[in-house]
CSV table of C-alpha atoms in Angstrom, one decimal:
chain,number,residue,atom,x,y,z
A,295,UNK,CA,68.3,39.5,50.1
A,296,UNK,CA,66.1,42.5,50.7
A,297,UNK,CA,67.7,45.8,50.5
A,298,UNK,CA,67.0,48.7,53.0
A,299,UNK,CA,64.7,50.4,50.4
A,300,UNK,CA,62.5,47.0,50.0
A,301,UNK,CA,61.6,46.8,53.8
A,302,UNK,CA,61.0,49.9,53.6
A,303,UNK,CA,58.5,49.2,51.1
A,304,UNK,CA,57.3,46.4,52.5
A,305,UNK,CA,57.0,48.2,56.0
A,306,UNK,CA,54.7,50.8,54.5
A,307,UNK,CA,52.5,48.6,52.6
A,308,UNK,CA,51.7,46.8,55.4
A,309,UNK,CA,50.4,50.1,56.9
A,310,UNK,CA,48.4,51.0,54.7
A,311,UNK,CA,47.0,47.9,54.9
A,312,UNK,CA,46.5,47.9,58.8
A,313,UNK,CA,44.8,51.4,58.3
A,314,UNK,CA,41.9,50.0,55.4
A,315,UNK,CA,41.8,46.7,57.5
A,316,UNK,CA,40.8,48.3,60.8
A,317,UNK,CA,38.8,51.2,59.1
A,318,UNK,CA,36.8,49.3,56.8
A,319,UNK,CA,36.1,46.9,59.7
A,320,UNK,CA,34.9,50.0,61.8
A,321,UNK,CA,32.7,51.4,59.2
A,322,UNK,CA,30.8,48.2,58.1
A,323,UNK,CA,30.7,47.8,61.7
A,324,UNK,CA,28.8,50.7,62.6
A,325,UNK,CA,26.6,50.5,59.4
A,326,UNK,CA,25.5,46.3,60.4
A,327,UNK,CA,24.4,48.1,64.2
A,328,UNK,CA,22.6,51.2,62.2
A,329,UNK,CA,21.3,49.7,59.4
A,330,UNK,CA,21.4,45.7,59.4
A,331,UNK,CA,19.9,43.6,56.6
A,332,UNK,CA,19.2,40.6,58.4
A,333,UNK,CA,18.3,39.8,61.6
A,334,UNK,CA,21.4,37.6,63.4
A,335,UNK,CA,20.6,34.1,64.6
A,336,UNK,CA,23.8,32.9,65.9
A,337,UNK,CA,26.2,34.1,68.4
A,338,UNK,CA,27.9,37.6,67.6
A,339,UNK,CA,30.3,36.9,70.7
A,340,UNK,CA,31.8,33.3,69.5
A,341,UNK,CA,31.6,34.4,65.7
A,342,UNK,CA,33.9,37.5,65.9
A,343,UNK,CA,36.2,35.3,68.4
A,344,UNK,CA,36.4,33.1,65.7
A,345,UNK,CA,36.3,35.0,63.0
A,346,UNK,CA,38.7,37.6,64.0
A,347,UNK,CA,41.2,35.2,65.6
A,348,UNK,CA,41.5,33.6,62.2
A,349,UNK,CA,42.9,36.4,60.7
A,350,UNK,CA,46.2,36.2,63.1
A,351,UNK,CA,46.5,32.7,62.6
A,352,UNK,CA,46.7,33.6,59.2
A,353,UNK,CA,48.7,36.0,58.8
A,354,UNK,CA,51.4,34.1,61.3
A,355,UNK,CA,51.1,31.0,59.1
A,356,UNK,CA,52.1,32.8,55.8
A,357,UNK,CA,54.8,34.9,57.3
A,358,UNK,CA,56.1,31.5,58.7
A,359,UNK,CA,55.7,29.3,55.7
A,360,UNK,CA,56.3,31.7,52.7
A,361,UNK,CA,59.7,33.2,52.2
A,362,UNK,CA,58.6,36.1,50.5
A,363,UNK,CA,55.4,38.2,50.1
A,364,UNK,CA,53.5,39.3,46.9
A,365,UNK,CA,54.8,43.4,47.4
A,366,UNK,CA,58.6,41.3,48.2
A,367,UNK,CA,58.2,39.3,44.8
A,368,UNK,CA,56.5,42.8,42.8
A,369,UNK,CA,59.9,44.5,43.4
A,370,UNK,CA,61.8,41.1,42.4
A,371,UNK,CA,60.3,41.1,39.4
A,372,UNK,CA,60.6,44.3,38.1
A,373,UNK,CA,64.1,44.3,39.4
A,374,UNK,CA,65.0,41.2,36.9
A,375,UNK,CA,62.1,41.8,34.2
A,376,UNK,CA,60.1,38.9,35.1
A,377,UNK,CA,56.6,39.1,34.0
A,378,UNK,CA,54.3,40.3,30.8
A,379,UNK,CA,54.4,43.7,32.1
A,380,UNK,CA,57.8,44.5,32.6
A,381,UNK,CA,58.8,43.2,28.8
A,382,UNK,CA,56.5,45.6,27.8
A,383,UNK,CA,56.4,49.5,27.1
A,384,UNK,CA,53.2,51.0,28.6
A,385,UNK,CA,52.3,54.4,30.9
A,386,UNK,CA,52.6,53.0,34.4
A,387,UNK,CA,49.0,53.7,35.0
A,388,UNK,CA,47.6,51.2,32.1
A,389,UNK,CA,50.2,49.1,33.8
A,390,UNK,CA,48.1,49.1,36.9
A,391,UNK,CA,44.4,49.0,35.7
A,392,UNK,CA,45.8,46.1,33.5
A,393,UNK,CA,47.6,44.4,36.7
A,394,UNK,CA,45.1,44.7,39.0
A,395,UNK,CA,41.8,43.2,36.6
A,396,UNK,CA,44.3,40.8,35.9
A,397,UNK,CA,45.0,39.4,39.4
A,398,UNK,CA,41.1,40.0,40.0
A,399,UNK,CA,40.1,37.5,38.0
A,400,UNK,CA,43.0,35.2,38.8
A,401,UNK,CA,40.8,35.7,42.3
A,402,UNK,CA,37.6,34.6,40.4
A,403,UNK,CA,39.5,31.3,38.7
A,404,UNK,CA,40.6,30.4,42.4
A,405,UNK,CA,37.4,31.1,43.8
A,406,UNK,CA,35.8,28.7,41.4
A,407,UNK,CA,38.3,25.5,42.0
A,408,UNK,CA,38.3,26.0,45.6
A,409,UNK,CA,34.2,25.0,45.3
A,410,UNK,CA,35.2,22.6,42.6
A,411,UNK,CA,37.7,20.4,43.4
A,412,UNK,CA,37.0,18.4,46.6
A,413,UNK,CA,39.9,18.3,48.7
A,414,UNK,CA,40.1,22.2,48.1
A,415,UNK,CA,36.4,22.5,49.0
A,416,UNK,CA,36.8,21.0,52.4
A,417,UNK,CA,39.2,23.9,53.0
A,418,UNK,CA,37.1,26.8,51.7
A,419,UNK,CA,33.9,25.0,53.2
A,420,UNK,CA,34.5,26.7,56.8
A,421,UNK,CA,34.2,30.0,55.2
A,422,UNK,CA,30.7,29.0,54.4
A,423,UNK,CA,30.0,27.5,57.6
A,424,UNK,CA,29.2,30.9,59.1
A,425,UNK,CA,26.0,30.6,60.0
A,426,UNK,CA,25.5,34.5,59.9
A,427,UNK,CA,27.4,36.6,57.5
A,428,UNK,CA,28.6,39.7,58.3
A,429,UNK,CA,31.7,41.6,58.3
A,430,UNK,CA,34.0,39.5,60.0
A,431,UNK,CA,32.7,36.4,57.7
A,432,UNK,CA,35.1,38.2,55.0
A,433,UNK,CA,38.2,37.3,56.9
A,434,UNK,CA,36.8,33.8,57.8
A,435,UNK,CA,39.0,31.9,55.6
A,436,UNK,CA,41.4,28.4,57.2
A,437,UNK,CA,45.2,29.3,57.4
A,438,UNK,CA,46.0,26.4,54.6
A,439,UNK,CA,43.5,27.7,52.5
A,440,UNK,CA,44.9,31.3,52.8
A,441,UNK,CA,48.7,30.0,52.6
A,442,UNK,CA,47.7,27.7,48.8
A,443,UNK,CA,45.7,31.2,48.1
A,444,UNK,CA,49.2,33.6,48.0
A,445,UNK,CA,51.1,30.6,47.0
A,446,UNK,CA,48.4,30.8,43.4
A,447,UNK,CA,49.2,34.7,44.0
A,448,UNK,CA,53.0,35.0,44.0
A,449,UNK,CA,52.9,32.6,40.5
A,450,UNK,CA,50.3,35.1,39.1
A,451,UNK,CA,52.4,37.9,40.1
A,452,UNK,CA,55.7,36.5,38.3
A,453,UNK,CA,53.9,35.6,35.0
A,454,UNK,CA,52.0,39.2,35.4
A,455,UNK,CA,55.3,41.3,36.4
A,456,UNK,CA,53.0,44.1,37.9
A,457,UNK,CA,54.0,47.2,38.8
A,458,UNK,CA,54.7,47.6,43.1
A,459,UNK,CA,52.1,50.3,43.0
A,460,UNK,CA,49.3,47.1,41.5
A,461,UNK,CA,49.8,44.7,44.0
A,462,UNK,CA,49.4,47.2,47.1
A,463,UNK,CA,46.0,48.2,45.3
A,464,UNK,CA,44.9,45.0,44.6
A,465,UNK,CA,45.6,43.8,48.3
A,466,UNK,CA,44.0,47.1,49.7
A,467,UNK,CA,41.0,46.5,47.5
A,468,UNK,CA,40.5,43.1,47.9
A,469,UNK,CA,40.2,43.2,51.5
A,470,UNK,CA,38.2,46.2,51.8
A,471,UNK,CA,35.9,44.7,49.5
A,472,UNK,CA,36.1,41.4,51.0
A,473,UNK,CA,34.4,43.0,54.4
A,474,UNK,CA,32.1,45.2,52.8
A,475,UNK,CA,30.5,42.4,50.4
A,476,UNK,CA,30.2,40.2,53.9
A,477,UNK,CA,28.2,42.7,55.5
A,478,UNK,CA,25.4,42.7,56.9
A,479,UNK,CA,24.2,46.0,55.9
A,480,UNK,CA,21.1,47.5,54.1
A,481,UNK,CA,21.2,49.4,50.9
A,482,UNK,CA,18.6,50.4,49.0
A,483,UNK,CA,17.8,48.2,46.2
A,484,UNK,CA,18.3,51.2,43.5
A,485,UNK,CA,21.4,51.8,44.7
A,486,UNK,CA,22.4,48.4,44.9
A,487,UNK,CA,21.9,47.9,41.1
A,488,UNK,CA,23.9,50.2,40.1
A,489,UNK,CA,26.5,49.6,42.3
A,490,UNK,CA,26.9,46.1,41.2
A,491,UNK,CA,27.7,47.2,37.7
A,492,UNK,CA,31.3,48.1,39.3
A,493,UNK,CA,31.6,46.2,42.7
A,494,UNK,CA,30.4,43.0,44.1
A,495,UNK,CA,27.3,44.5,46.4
A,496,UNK,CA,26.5,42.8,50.0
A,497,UNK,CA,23.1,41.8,48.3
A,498,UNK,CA,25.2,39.8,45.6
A,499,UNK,CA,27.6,38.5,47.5
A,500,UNK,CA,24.8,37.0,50.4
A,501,UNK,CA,23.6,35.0,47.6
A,502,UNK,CA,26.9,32.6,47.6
A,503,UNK,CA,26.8,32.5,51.3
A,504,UNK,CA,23.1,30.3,51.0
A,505,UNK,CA,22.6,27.0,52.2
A,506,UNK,CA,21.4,25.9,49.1
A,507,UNK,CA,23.9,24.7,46.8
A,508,UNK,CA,23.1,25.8,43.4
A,509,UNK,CA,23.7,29.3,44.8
A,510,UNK,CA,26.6,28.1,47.0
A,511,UNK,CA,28.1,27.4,43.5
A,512,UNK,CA,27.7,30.9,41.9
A,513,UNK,CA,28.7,35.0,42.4
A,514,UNK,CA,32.2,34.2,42.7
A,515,UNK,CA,33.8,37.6,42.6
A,516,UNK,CA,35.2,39.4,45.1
A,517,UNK,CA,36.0,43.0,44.0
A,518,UNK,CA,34.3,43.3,40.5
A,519,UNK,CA,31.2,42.2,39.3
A,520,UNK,CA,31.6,41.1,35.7
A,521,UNK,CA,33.5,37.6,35.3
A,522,UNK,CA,30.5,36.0,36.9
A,523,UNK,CA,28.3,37.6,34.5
A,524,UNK,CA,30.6,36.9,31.8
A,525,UNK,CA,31.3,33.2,32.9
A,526,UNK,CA,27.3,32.5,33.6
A,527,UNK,CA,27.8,32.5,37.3
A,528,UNK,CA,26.0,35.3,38.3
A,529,UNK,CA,22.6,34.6,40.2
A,530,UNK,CA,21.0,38.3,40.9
A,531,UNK,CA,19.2,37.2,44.1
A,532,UNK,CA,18.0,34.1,46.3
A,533,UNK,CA,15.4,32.0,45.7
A,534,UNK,CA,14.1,32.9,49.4
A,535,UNK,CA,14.7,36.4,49.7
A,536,UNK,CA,17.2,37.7,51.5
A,537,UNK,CA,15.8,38.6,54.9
A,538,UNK,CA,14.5,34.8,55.0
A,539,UNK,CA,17.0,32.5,53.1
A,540,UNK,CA,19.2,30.1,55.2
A,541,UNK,CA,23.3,30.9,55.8
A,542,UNK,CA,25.7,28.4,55.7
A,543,UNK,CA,26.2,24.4,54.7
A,544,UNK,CA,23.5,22.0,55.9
A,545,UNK,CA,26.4,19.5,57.2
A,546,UNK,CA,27.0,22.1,60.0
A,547,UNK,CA,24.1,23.5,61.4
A,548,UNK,CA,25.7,23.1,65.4
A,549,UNK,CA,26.9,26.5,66.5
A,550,UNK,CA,28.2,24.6,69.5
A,551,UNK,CA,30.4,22.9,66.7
A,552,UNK,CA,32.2,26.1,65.5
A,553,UNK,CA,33.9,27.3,67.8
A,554,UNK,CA,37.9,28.1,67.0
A,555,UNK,CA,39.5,24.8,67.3
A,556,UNK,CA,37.0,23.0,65.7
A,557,UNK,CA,36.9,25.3,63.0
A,558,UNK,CA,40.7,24.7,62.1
A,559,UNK,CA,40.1,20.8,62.7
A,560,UNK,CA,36.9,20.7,60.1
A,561,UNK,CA,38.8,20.6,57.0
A,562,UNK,CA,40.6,17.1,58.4
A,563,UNK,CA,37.0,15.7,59.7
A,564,UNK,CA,34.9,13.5,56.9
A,565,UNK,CA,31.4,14.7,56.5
A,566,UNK,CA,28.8,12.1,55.4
């Protein structure tokens, strides 16, 4: 049963969330108009229908299906001491930094099988079938795809037992940086090298987004850059450059074919 002081909780979590979601969204927004990287080739109109729509069908389909949310299951832990984290005596802050590189790479690990094992790659595949990428491509993701996603989370977060304070982070973060890899923005190549020592750049990310599958298959991170480096994944930059290189799958090259039904149809379709 959640108390008083756990909706409240909750309630403010998802706040703060809202606030990043809409702001980061605004910002990469502006900065794809100012300063694109690529030029567009599809539809701008039918993508962000699609793409945006996706994230209320989402969001509805976990609150619907999943009886409790990763802040809901933070506090549940620490309340009865499940997890690594609360069997252990450390500052709250180490607590944190450890939770949330933790649950990062859990991210990375998923990442991986979803390309890996088949039936979970014809749910990630219609993230991919973007034919652009930009910011709205980061919330692009099918509603059973996100649902098996939190349901991998919540059994991190029991094993992990992070602090309340991690998980809000980690799902701030994790969106923000989920939009601003996806974007279609241009940033100087200096800067972009040193950035990607810390955070997965646009530049790196655009790489996993090409048609070609050997870099399909690599750059796998989200938030931080170094498990693909550390796990050999990491490919610095497409084979055709990034202003020419092809987005998307070769098996769905018809924008006319992804439009917002057919999109949440395409996992259940057979591809020859």
């Amino acid at each position: 049963m959640i108390r008083c002081g756990e909706r409240n909780n909750m309630a403010g979590e998802q706040t703060i969330r809202l606030t990043f979601f809409f702001g980061v969204l605004a910002v990469v927004g502006v900065w794809e108009v100012i300063a694109p990287r690529r030029a567009l080739t599809d539809s701008k109109g039918r993508r962000w229908f699609a793409n945006l729509s996706l994230v209320a069908i989402d969001t509805a389909v976990v609150r619907f299906l999943l009886p409790i949310l990763p802040v809901g299951l933070a506090l549940l832990a620490q309340e009865r001491g499940w997890g690594v984290l609360n069997m252990v005596i450390l500052p709250n802050w180490i607590k944190v930094a450890l939770a949330v590189v933790a649950l990062d790479f859990i991210i990375y690990l998923q990442h991986a099988l979803f390309h890996f094992i088949p039936i979970l790659w014809r749910l990630h595949r219609m993230h991919h079938t973007d034919l652009d990428i930009d910011v709205t491509t980061g919330n692009r993701f099918h509603p059973i795809e996100i649902a098996i996603s939190v349901g991998i989370k919540l059994a991190a977060l029991a094993l992990i037992g992070p602090p309340v304070v991690a998980v809000v982070v980690f799902e701030v973060v994790l969106n923000a940086t989920s939009q601003f890899n996806h974007g279609n923005i241009l940033i100087p190549e200096a800067v972009d090298r040193l950035l990607r020592l810390v955070v997965v750049t646009p530049d790196m990310h655009r790489v996993h987004h090409s048609v070609i599958p050997r870099e399909t298959n690599c750059n796998f991170g989200f938030n931080l850059p170094w498990w693909d480096r550390l796990c050999g994944t990491y490919r610095p930059q497409p084979e055709q450059g990034h202003t020419r290189m092809s987005i998307g799958l070769k098996e769905f090259r018809d924008s006319s074919k992804l439009t917002l039904p057919q999109l949440l149809l395409q996992p259940f379709i057979r591809v020859i």
